[in-house]
Coordinates of C-alpha atoms in Angstrom, one line a residue:
X1 CA 0.1 0.3 0.1
X2 CA 1.2 3.8 -0.1
X3 CA 2.8 5.3 1.9
X4 CA 3.5 9.0 2.9
X5 CA 6.4 11.4 5.2
X6 CA 6.0 15.5 4.5
X7 CA 8.7 17.0 4.1
X8 CA 9.2 18.9 7.2
X9 CA 13.3 19.1 7.2
X10 CA 13.3 20.7 3.9
X11 CA 10.6 23.3 4.5
X12 CA 12.3 23.9 7.7
X13 CA 15.1 24.5 5.9
X14 CA 14.1 27.0 3.3
X15 CA 11.6 29.0 5.6
X16 CA 14.8 29.7 8.0
X17 CA 17.5 29.3 6.2
X18 CA 17.5 29.7 2.3
X19 CA 15.4 32.9 3.1
X20 CA 15.4 33.5 6.4
X21 CA 11.9 33.7 7.4
X22 CA 13.0 36.0 10.5
X23 CA 13.8 38.8 8.5
X24 CA 9.8 39.2 7.6
X25 CA 9.0 39.1 11.6
X26 CA 8.4 43.1 11.2
X27 CA 5.3 42.0 8.8
X28 CA 1.6 41.4 10.4
X29 CA 2.0 38.0 11.6
X30 CA 4.9 36.8 10.9
X31 CA 6.3 38.1 14.3
X32 CA 3.3 35.0 15.5
X33 CA 5.6 33.1 13.8
X34 CA 8.3 32.4 15.7
X35 CA 11.1 29.3 14.4
X36 CA 9.8 27.1 17.2
X37 CA 5.7 27.6 16.3
X38 CA 6.4 27.1 12.8
X39 CA 8.7 23.6 13.7
X40 CA 5.2 22.7 15.6
X41 CA 2.2 23.8 13.1
X42 CA 4.8 21.8 10.5
X43 CA 4.4 19.1 12.8
X44 CA 1.5 18.7 13.1
X45 CA 0.0 19.7 10.2
X46 CA 2.5 16.1 8.6
X47 CA 0.8 14.0 11.5
X48 CA -2.5 14.8 10.3
X49 CA -1.1 14.3 6.7
X50 CA -0.2 11.6 7.3
X51 CA -2.1 9.4 10.1
X52 CA -5.7 11.1 9.0
X53 CA -5.5 12.2 5.1
X54 CA -3.6 9.5 3.4
X55 CA -5.1 6.1 4.5
X56 CA -8.7 7.6 3.0
X57 CA -7.1 8.7 -0.5
X58 CA -6.7 4.9 -1.6
X59 CA -10.0 4.0 0.2
X60 CA -11.1 7.5 -0.5
X61 CA -10.7 6.5 -4.8
X62 CA -12.1 3.6 -4.9
X63 CA -15.6 4.5 -3.6
X64 CA -16.0 7.9 -4.8
X65 CA -18.9 10.2 -4.2
X66 CA -22.8 9.3 -4.6
X67 CA -25.7 11.4 -5.9
X68 CA -29.1 11.0 -4.6
X69 CA -33.0 10.9 -6.0
X70 CA -32.8 14.1 -4.3
X71 CA -29.1 15.5 -5.7
X72 CA -28.3 14.8 -1.7
X73 CA -24.9 13.9 -2.7
X74 CA -22.2 11.8 -0.3
X75 CA -17.6 11.9 0.4
X76 CA -16.3 7.8 0.5
X77 CA -16.1 7.0 4.5
X78 CA -13.9 8.8 6.5
X79 CA -14.2 12.1 4.4
X80 CA -16.7 14.5 6.8
X81 CA -14.6 12.6 10.2
X82 CA -11.6 14.7 8.8
X83 CA -12.9 17.9 7.7
X84 CA -14.1 17.9 11.2
X85 CA -11.1 17.2 11.8
X86 CA -9.3 19.6 9.5
X87 CA -12.0 22.8 10.4
X88 CA -11.7 22.1 13.8
X89 CA -7.5 22.4 13.6
X90 CA -8.0 25.6 12.4
X91 CA -6.3 24.6 9.1
X92 CA -8.7 27.0 6.9
X93 CA -8.4 29.9 8.8
X94 CA -4.0 28.6 9.0
X95 CA -3.0 31.9 6.7
X96 CA -6.6 34.2 7.0
X97 CA -7.0 37.3 8.4
X98 CA -7.4 37.9 12.3
X99 CA -10.9 39.8 12.6
X100 CA -12.5 37.4 10.1
X101 CA -10.8 34.1 13.0
X102 CA -8.3 33.2 11.2
X103 CA -4.9 33.1 12.2
X104 CA -3.1 36.0 10.3
X105 CA -0.2 33.7 10.1
X106 CA 2.0 34.3 7.3
X107 CA 0.6 32.9 3.2
X108 CA 4.4 31.3 3.2
X109 CA 2.9 28.2 5.9
X110 CA 0.3 28.3 4.6
X111 CA 1.4 27.4 1.3
X112 CA 4.1 24.6 2.8
X113 CA 1.6 23.2 5.1
X114 CA -1.1 22.9 2.0
X115 CA 1.6 20.8 0.7
X116 CA 1.3 18.0 3.1
X117 CA -2.1 18.2 2.9
X118 CA -2.2 18.0 -0.8
X119 CA 0.4 14.7 -1.4
X120 CA -2.0 13.4 1.0
X121 CA -5.3 13.3 -0.2
X122 CA -5.7 15.1 -3.5
X123 CA -8.9 14.8 -3.9
X124 CA -10.2 16.3 0.1
X125 CA -7.4 19.3 0.0
X126 CA -9.4 20.7 -3.0
X127 CA -12.5 21.5 -1.0
X128 CA -10.0 24.2 2.2
X129 CA -8.8 24.6 -0.6
X130 CA -11.4 26.2 -2.8
X131 CA -12.9 27.2 0.0
X132 CA -10.1 30.0 0.9
X133 CA -10.1 30.9 -2.7
X134 CA -13.4 31.9 -2.0
X135 CA -12.7 33.9 1.2
X136 CA -10.0 35.4 -0.4
X137 CA -11.8 37.1 -3.3
X138 CA -14.8 37.6 -1.0
X139 CA -12.2 39.9 1.4
X140 CA -10.4 41.5 -1.1
X141 CA -13.8 41.8 -3.7
X142 CA -17.2 41.3 -0.8
X143 CA -19.5 43.5 0.5
X144 CA -19.0 44.7 4.6
X145 CA -22.1 42.5 5.1
X146 CA -20.8 39.7 2.8
X147 CA -17.7 39.5 4.9
X148 CA -19.3 39.9 7.2
X149 CA -21.5 37.0 6.5
X150 CA -19.8 34.4 4.7
X151 CA -15.7 34.6 5.5
X152 CA -16.0 33.4 9.5
X153 CA -17.9 30.5 8.6
X154 CA -16.0 29.5 6.5
X155 CA -12.4 30.4 8.5
X156 CA -14.1 27.6 10.5
X157 CA -14.7 24.7 8.3
X158 CA -18.9 25.4 9.4
X159 CA -19.4 26.5 6.0
X160 CA -16.9 26.1 1.7
X161 CA -16.9 27.4 -1.2
X162 CA -16.3 26.7 -5.0
X163 CA -15.3 29.2 -8.0
X164 CA -18.8 28.2 -10.7
X165 CA -16.5 29.4 -14.4
X166 CA -17.5 27.0 -16.7
X167 CA -20.6 25.6 -18.8
X168 CA -20.5 22.5 -21.1
X169 CA -20.3 25.3 -24.2
X170 CA -16.9 27.7 -22.5
X171 CA -14.3 26.9 -20.9
X172 CA -11.4 29.7 -21.3
X173 CA -13.8 32.5 -24.0
X174 CA -15.6 33.4 -20.1
X175 CA -17.2 35.4 -22.8
X176 CA -19.7 32.8 -24.7
X177 CA -21.2 31.9 -21.8
X178 CA -25.3 32.2 -20.9
X179 CA -25.8 33.1 -17.2
X180 CA -28.2 35.6 -17.1
X181 CA -29.0 36.9 -13.4
X182 CA -32.1 39.2 -13.2
X183 CA -31.6 42.4 -11.2
X184 CA -34.6 42.5 -8.4
X185 CA -36.2 45.0 -6.3
X186 CA -34.5 44.2 -2.7
X187 CA -31.3 44.9 -4.6
X188 CA -30.4 41.4 -5.2
X189 CA -30.1 39.4 -8.8
X190 CA -32.1 35.8 -9.1
X191 CA -29.7 33.1 -10.4
X192 CA -29.8 30.9 -14.0
X193 CA -28.0 28.8 -15.6
X194 CA -25.6 25.5 -15.8
X195 CA -21.5 25.2 -14.3
X196 CA -19.7 22.3 -14.8
X197 CA -17.2 20.7 -13.8
X198 CA -17.3 22.7 -10.3
X199 CA -14.9 21.3 -7.2
X200 CA -17.3 20.5 -3.9
X201 CA -19.9 21.9 -5.9
X202 CA -22.2 19.8 -3.7
X203 CA -21.3 17.4 -0.9
X204 CA -22.3 16.7 2.7
X205 CA -18.8 17.9 4.9
X206 CA -20.4 20.7 6.0
X207 CA -24.2 22.8 7.1
X208 CA -24.0 25.6 3.7
X209 CA -22.3 25.9 0.0
X210 CA -20.6 29.4 -0.5
X211 CA -21.3 29.7 -5.0
X212 CA -19.3 31.8 -6.8
X213 CA -20.9 31.7 -10.2
X214 CA -20.0 34.3 -13.4
X215 CA -22.7 35.4 -14.7
X216 CA -24.9 37.7 -17.3
X217 CA -26.5 41.0 -16.3
X218 CA -29.4 41.2 -18.8
X219 CA -28.2 44.0 -21.0
X220 CA -25.0 43.7 -19.6
X221 CA -22.7 44.4 -22.6
X222 CA -22.0 41.6 -24.6
X223 CA -19.3 38.8 -24.5
X224 CA -16.7 38.7 -20.9
X225 CA -16.3 42.8 -20.5
X226 CA -20.4 41.8 -18.8
X227 CA -19.5 39.8 -16.9
X228 CA -20.2 40.1 -12.8
X229 CA -19.5 37.7 -10.1
X230 CA -21.8 36.7 -8.1
X231 CA -22.1 34.7 -4.7
X232 CA -25.1 31.9 -4.5
X233 CA -25.0 30.3 -1.0
X234 CA -26.9 26.7 -1.4
X235 CA -29.5 27.7 1.4
X236 CA -30.3 31.0 1.7
X237 CA -29.6 33.3 4.7
X238 CA -31.9 33.9 8.0
X239 CA -31.1 36.6 9.8
X240 CA -29.5 36.4 12.7
X241 CA -26.8 34.2 10.8
X242 CA -27.6 30.8 10.6
X243 CA -28.6 28.7 7.2
X244 CA -32.1 29.1 5.9
X245 CA -34.1 27.5 3.3
X246 CA -33.2 25.8 -0.1
X247 CA -31.7 27.8 -2.7
X248 CA -32.5 27.2 -6.2
X249 CA -29.2 25.3 -6.6
X250 CA -28.9 21.1 -6.8
X251 CA -25.8 19.7 -8.3
X252 CA -27.5 17.5 -12.0
X253 CA -25.2 15.5 -11.7
X254 CA -21.0 13.8 -10.9
X255 CA -19.3 13.7 -13.2
X256 CA -17.0 10.1 -14.2
X257 CA -14.1 11.2 -14.2
X258 CA -10.8 10.1 -14.4
X259 CA -9.2 10.7 -11.0
X260 CA -9.3 12.9 -7.9
X261 CA -12.5 10.2 -7.1
X262 CA -12.8 11.6 -3.8
X263 CA -13.8 15.2 -5.3
X264 CA -17.4 16.0 -5.7
X265 CA -16.9 17.6 -9.1
X266 CA -20.4 18.2 -9.7
X267 CA -22.9 20.1 -13.2
X268 CA -24.6 23.1 -11.7
X269 CA -27.9 24.1 -11.5
X270 CA -28.7 27.2 -11.2
X271 CA -32.7 28.1 -11.2
X272 CA -34.2 31.4 -9.9
X273 CA -32.0 31.7 -7.2
X274 CA -30.8 34.3 -5.1
X275 CA -27.1 35.9 -5.1
X276 CA -25.9 39.0 -4.5
X277 CA -23.4 41.1 -6.5
X278 CA -19.7 40.7 -5.4
X279 CA -18.1 44.3 -6.2
X280 CA -19.4 45.9 -9.4
X281 CA -21.2 45.3 -12.3
X282 CA -19.4 43.8 -15.6
X283 CA -16.5 43.7 -13.6
X284 CA -16.8 40.3 -12.3
X285 CA -13.0 38.8 -14.2
X286 CA -11.6 41.7 -11.6
X287 CA -13.6 39.5 -8.6
X288 CA -13.1 36.0 -10.3
X289 CA -9.1 36.3 -11.4
X290 CA -8.2 37.0 -7.1
X291 CA -9.5 34.1 -6.5
X292 CA -8.3 32.5 -10.4
X293 CA -4.4 33.5 -9.5
X294 CA -5.3 32.4 -5.9
X295 CA -5.8 29.1 -7.7
X296 CA -2.9 28.6 -9.6
X297 CA -1.0 28.9 -7.6
X298 CA -2.7 26.2 -5.5
X299 CA -2.3 23.9 -8.6
X300 CA 1.3 24.2 -9.0
X301 CA 1.1 23.3 -5.8
X302 CA -0.3 20.0 -6.9
X303 CA 1.7 19.8 -8.7
X304 CA 3.9 19.0 -7.0
X305 CA 2.6 17.6 -4.0
X306 CA 1.9 14.6 -6.7
X307 CA 5.8 13.9 -8.0
X308 CA 6.1 14.3 -4.0
X309 CA 4.3 11.4 -3.3
X310 CA 5.3 8.9 -6.2
X311 CA 8.5 10.1 -5.8
X312 CA 9.0 8.4 -2.8
X313 CA 6.6 5.4 -3.1
X314 CA 8.6 4.7 -6.6
X315 CA 11.9 5.4 -4.4
X316 CA 11.0 3.1 -0.4
X317 CA 10.3 0.4 -4.1
X318 CA 13.2 0.4 -5.8
X319 CA 14.6 -0.6 -2.4
X320 CA 13.1 -3.2 -2.2
X321 CA 12.4 -5.2 -5.3
X322 CA 15.0 -7.1 -6.8
X323 CA 16.0 -7.8 -10.1
X324 CA 19.4 -8.5 -12.1
X325 CA 22.8 -7.2 -10.7
X326 CA 24.6 -4.3 -10.1
X327 CA 26.8 -3.4 -14.2
X328 CA 29.9 -3.2 -11.8
X329 CA 29.2 -6.4 -9.8
X330 CA 26.0 -7.5 -7.6
X331 CA 25.8 -6.2 -4.3
X332 CA 23.2 -7.7 -2.1
X333 CA 25.6 -10.9 -2.6
X334 CA 23.7 -13.0 0.2
X335 CA 19.7 -12.7 -2.2
X336 CA 19.6 -13.8 -5.2
X337 CA 19.3 -10.1 -7.1
X338 CA 20.0 -6.7 -6.4
X339 CA 17.7 -4.7 -5.5
X340 CA 17.4 -2.2 -8.5
X341 CA 18.2 0.9 -6.8
X342 CA 22.1 0.1 -8.1
X343 CA 21.4 0.8 -11.6
X344 CA 22.2 3.9 -12.9
X345 CA 18.6 4.5 -15.1
X346 CA 16.7 4.2 -12.2
X347 CA 19.1 6.5 -10.2
X348 CA 18.9 8.3 -13.0
X349 CA 14.8 8.9 -13.1
X350 CA 14.8 8.9 -9.2
X351 CA 16.8 11.6 -9.7
X352 CA 15.3 13.4 -12.1
X353 CA 12.4 13.7 -9.9
X354 CA 14.0 14.4 -7.3
X355 CA 16.5 17.6 -8.4
X356 CA 12.2 18.3 -9.8
X357 CA 10.6 18.4 -6.6
X358 CA 13.7 20.6 -4.1
X359 CA 14.9 22.7 -6.7
X360 CA 10.0 23.4 -7.0
X361 CA 9.9 23.3 -3.6
X362 CA 11.6 26.2 -3.1
X363 CA 10.1 27.9 -5.8
X364 CA 6.8 27.7 -3.9
X365 CA 8.7 29.2 -1.4
X366 CA 9.6 32.7 -2.4
X367 CA 6.3 32.7 -4.5
X368 CA 4.9 32.1 -1.9
X369 CA 7.2 35.2 0.5
X370 CA 6.0 37.3 -2.6
X371 CA 2.2 37.1 -2.1
X372 CA 2.8 37.4 1.9
X373 CA 5.1 40.8 0.8
X374 CA 2.5 41.7 -2.1
X375 CA -0.9 42.1 1.4
X376 CA 1.4 42.8 3.5
X377 CA 4.5 45.5 3.4
X378 CA 3.6 48.8 4.4
X379 CA 6.3 49.6 1.5
X380 CA 5.0 50.9 -1.8
X381 CA 8.2 49.8 -3.9
X382 CA 7.4 46.7 -1.9
X383 CA 4.9 45.5 -2.7
X384 CA 5.0 46.4 -5.9
X385 CA 7.9 44.5 -6.7
X386 CA 6.4 41.6 -5.3
X387 CA 3.1 42.1 -7.6
X388 CA 5.4 42.0 -10.4
X389 CA 7.4 38.2 -9.4
X390 CA 3.1 36.9 -9.0
X391 CA 2.5 37.3 -12.3
X392 CA 5.4 36.5 -13.9
X393 CA 6.1 33.6 -11.3
X394 CA 2.4 32.5 -11.6
X395 CA 1.7 31.1 -14.7
X396 CA 5.2 29.6 -14.7
X397 CA 5.1 28.3 -11.5
X398 CA 1.0 26.3 -12.6
X399 CA 1.6 25.2 -16.1
X400 CA 5.8 23.5 -15.6
X401 CA 4.8 22.5 -11.8
X402 CA 2.5 20.4 -13.1
X403 CA 3.7 19.3 -16.2
X404 CA 6.3 18.4 -14.5
X405 CA 3.8 17.1 -11.7
X406 CA 2.4 14.0 -14.1
X407 CA 5.7 13.1 -16.5
X408 CA 7.0 12.3 -13.0
X409 CA 4.3 10.8 -11.7
X410 CA 4.3 9.2 -15.0
X411 CA 8.3 8.3 -14.5
X412 CA 7.3 6.8 -10.5
X413 CA 5.0 4.1 -12.2
X414 CA 7.4 3.1 -14.5
X415 CA 9.8 2.0 -11.3
X416 CA 7.2 -1.1 -10.3
X417 CA 7.4 -1.9 -13.5
X418 CA 3.5 -3.9 -13.8
X419 CA 3.0 -3.0 -10.4
X420 CA 2.8 0.2 -11.5
X421 CA -0.2 -0.4 -13.4
X422 CA -2.1 -2.3 -10.6
X423 CA -4.6 0.1 -8.1
X424 CA -2.5 -1.4 -4.2
X425 CA 0.9 -0.1 -4.8
X426 CA -0.9 3.5 -5.9
X427 CA 1.1 4.2 -8.4
X428 CA -2.0 4.7 -10.9
X429 CA -3.7 6.4 -8.8
X430 CA -0.8 9.4 -8.6
X431 CA -0.8 9.2 -12.6
X432 CA -4.2 10.0 -12.6
X433 CA -4.8 12.7 -9.9
X434 CA -1.4 14.5 -11.4
X435 CA -3.2 14.6 -14.7
X436 CA -6.3 16.9 -13.8
X437 CA -4.0 19.7 -12.6
X438 CA -2.2 20.0 -15.6
X439 CA -5.8 20.8 -17.2
X440 CA -7.7 23.0 -14.1
X441 CA -8.0 26.6 -13.6
X442 CA -7.2 27.1 -17.0
X443 CA -5.0 25.2 -19.5
X444 CA -1.4 24.7 -19.6
X445 CA -1.6 26.2 -23.3
X446 CA -3.5 29.0 -21.5
X447 CA -1.1 29.6 -19.7
X448 CA 1.9 29.8 -21.0
X449 CA 0.6 32.2 -23.7
X450 CA -0.4 34.4 -20.6
X451 CA 3.3 34.7 -20.0
X452 CA 4.4 34.9 -24.0
X453 CA 0.9 37.4 -24.6
X454 CA 0.6 39.9 -21.8
X455 CA 3.3 38.9 -18.4
X456 CA 6.6 39.6 -20.3
X457 CA 5.9 43.0 -21.8
X458 CA 3.3 44.4 -18.6
X459 CA 4.9 47.4 -17.5
X460 CA 7.9 47.5 -19.9
X461 CA 8.8 44.1 -19.1
X462 CA 10.3 45.1 -15.2
X463 CA 8.9 42.4 -14.2
X464 CA 10.8 39.9 -16.3
X465 CA 14.4 43.4 -15.8
X466 CA 13.7 42.2 -12.2
X467 CA 14.0 38.4 -12.3
X468 CA 17.4 38.8 -14.7
X469 CA 18.8 41.6 -12.2
X470 CA 18.4 39.4 -8.9
X471 CA 20.3 36.7 -10.7
X472 CA 22.5 38.7 -11.9
X473 CA 23.7 40.1 -8.8
X474 CA 23.5 36.4 -7.3
X475 CA 26.2 35.1 -9.5
X476 CA 28.4 38.0 -9.2
X477 CA 27.9 38.1 -5.2
X478 CA 29.5 34.6 -5.5
X479 CA 31.4 34.3 -8.7
X480 CA 35.0 33.9 -6.3
X481 CA 33.6 30.3 -4.3
X482 CA 35.1 28.2 -6.5
X483 CA 32.7 25.6 -5.0
X484 CA 29.4 27.4 -6.0
X485 CA 31.4 27.6 -10.4
X486 CA 29.3 23.0 -10.2
X487 CA 25.8 26.0 -10.1
X488 CA 26.6 29.3 -11.3
X489 CA 28.1 28.3 -14.5
X490 CA 25.4 26.4 -15.8
X491 CA 22.4 28.8 -14.4
X492 CA 24.7 31.2 -16.5
X493 CA 24.5 29.7 -19.5
X494 CA 20.7 28.6 -18.8
X495 CA 20.2 32.5 -18.3
X496 CA 21.9 33.3 -21.8
X497 CA 19.3 31.5 -23.9
X498 CA 16.0 31.8 -22.0
X499 CA 18.1 35.8 -22.1
X500 CA 18.1 34.9 -26.6
X501 CA 14.6 33.3 -26.4
X502 CA 12.7 36.5 -25.0
X503 CA 14.8 39.0 -27.9
X504 CA 14.3 37.0 -30.3
X505 CA 10.7 36.5 -29.6
X506 CA 10.5 40.6 -28.9
X507 CA 12.5 40.5 -32.8
X508 CA 9.6 37.8 -34.1
X509 CA 6.8 37.8 -32.2
X510 CA 5.3 41.1 -32.9
X511 CA 5.1 41.4 -36.7
X512 CA 4.0 37.5 -36.6
X513 CA 1.7 36.4 -34.0
X514 CA 2.0 33.2 -34.7
X515 CA 5.9 32.5 -34.0
X516 CA 5.0 34.0 -29.9
X517 CA 2.1 30.9 -30.1
X518 CA 4.4 27.8 -31.1
X519 CA 7.1 29.5 -29.1
X520 CA 4.5 29.7 -25.1
X521 CA 5.2 26.3 -24.5
X522 CA 9.2 26.2 -24.5
X523 CA 9.8 29.4 -23.6
X524 CA 7.4 28.5 -20.0
X525 CA 9.7 25.5 -19.1
X526 CA 12.9 27.3 -20.6
X527 CA 11.6 30.0 -17.7
X528 CA 10.8 27.1 -15.3
X529 CA 14.7 25.7 -16.3
X530 CA 16.2 29.0 -15.0
X531 CA 13.8 29.4 -12.2
X532 CA 14.0 25.8 -10.2
X533 CA 18.7 26.4 -11.3
X534 CA 18.3 29.5 -9.4
X535 CA 16.0 27.8 -6.2
X536 CA 19.1 25.2 -7.1
X537 CA 22.4 28.0 -6.6
X538 CA 20.3 29.6 -3.6
X539 CA 20.2 26.0 -1.4
X540 CA 23.9 24.4 -2.5
X541 CA 25.7 28.1 -1.6
X542 CA 23.1 27.8 1.8
X543 CA 24.0 24.0 2.4
X544 CA 28.1 24.8 1.3
X545 CA 27.9 28.0 4.8
X546 CA 26.1 25.2 6.9
X547 CA 28.7 22.9 6.3
X548 CA 31.4 25.3 6.2
X549 CA 30.2 26.0 9.6
X550 CA 28.6 23.2 12.0
X551 CA 30.6 20.6 9.9
X552 CA 29.1 17.7 6.3
X553 CA 25.9 16.3 7.5
X554 CA 23.7 13.6 5.3
X555 CA 20.3 16.3 4.3
X556 CA 23.2 18.9 4.0
X557 CA 25.5 17.1 1.5
X558 CA 22.5 15.4 -0.2
X559 CA 21.2 18.1 -1.4
X560 CA 24.6 19.5 -2.6
X561 CA 24.5 15.9 -5.0
X562 CA 20.8 16.3 -5.5
X563 CA 21.8 20.0 -7.1
X564 CA 25.1 19.0 -9.5
X565 CA 22.7 16.6 -10.5
X566 CA 20.0 19.0 -11.8
X567 CA 22.3 21.6 -13.3
X568 CA 24.6 19.1 -15.7
X569 CA 21.2 16.2 -16.6
X570 CA 18.0 18.2 -16.6
X571 CA 19.1 22.7 -16.3
X572 CA 21.4 22.1 -20.2
X573 CA 17.5 20.4 -21.4
X574 CA 17.3 25.1 -22.0
X575 CA 19.4 24.9 -25.2
X576 CA 16.5 22.3 -26.9
X577 CA 14.0 24.9 -26.1
X578 CA 15.6 27.6 -27.2
X579 CA 16.1 26.1 -30.7
X580 CA 12.3 25.4 -30.6
X581 CA 11.8 28.8 -29.9
X582 CA 14.4 29.7 -33.0
X583 CA 12.2 27.6 -35.7
X584 CA 9.0 29.3 -35.4
X585 CA 6.0 28.8 -36.0
X586 CA 6.4 27.5 -39.7
X587 CA 5.6 23.9 -40.0
X588 CA 4.0 24.8 -36.9
X589 CA 1.8 26.8 -39.3
X590 CA 2.2 25.3 -42.7
X591 CA -0.7 22.3 -43.0
X592 CA -4.2 23.0 -43.3
X593 CA -6.8 22.4 -41.2
X594 CA -8.7 19.7 -43.4
X595 CA -4.5 17.6 -43.6
X596 CA -5.2 17.0 -39.7

């Protein structure tokens, strides 16, 4: 059966040593998250993930969710009790504002906790993840009354939240949606329409569900410019704040899908359901993007989390499975064969996954810290720089981490041979669950187009320039360190490849936009490789300094070797990505549509 151990030591290394989170004690909430508090929270999150959620992952996948004739949905056995523990433990409000019942701790810490929850049980974690995203949107764009009514109960897990965008005939192009809103005399709206693929749209975990719904108000401009956002609770709200009568919201069916069976992915029908406007009329996308950006970072973490749990199980199997003999001679002479961990290609596969995981985790922590700065710093320049970072890196984290998370889950499955294709090992579930992360919250091709088409040129390329400057400054500061050359020299080459690719796009995409479209996915992955390489350089520097001051430790030695592997075996892929980008769109667009 599958196993999972939360990477507490790795998170602690990143928070304490690489990013030195205590430097930010001047920010609200950071002084409350001292080193001992962080350690206690991470250990408790690990315990909850390993002992409560992980055992429900396999059984929840087999059982799935059930829709009853009256429209009710029941989640897998054990999910209700686990969600109660999640809520009572305060995990949903870990980084939420204290005025609404949250603990006010850094998002940097809560994202690390989220990785544990997702690795242990991705389907279960989505119920809380969407709730946190809905709270974020309401906190930024909701009225005082909406915040007061909904957020405290979502923070405590009494109520859950969802996001309702997609319709049967439209996905990414939300301007095509047909869900309508009719304004009533009392200022409320009657919402009617059908939404699909709604994660947690109906469930038996909470007494109410707060749906955030995109719709067109009657008479609004056509297309995306006429889209508004509404909060539509499953049950109406009584004067005392308690759930009232049913609100014209129902689950029409549960999608039969490839993975995440423990999450109820619903077709939701709104039949004159009463909703209230969030923000301004026809400005719904601005409000929903708050939730979508939160969700995209969370989905990037899903890619990392599935890669991590798949790696852990594959590595454990490789140390136990006997098959053949080492090329250099028998290792386990007392056994009929050697464990497959002795074989170079098995080690290459496992190290490729591990090297990605550790750098991706650093990238998530770094970007989460920027999120905290963007929302909590009182320095306008610091907030603006952090916001630039978030805008630039969000599509990279979502696209690259989920592409690689799925690929790594497949590679980990390969380590099991035929046993990876059957249910008992859990390897095939990691593959199935990881696959959705590449699709929802904006398919990865859309993330790549967003990066190339919008984020690079935003504010005159200010965010990209800042990224290049930071990497260059780090390289300059450590240029004289001989021990850093194995990390800095490959990074320098990769950065030059990214700069060449950027220049090529500047010179060739304006006159021929298809060049940008054809290059976008390769550019996103090229950028991702450079960002991951930068993370490895930073981790290597800290590991070397700690060894110099405190002596060699197995954890730090493994960190340096894994980082060197990344620089030697994975970062050189930037040359391939650059070559593809510079090939342009010619052969991509040459065939007529009917030839496909």
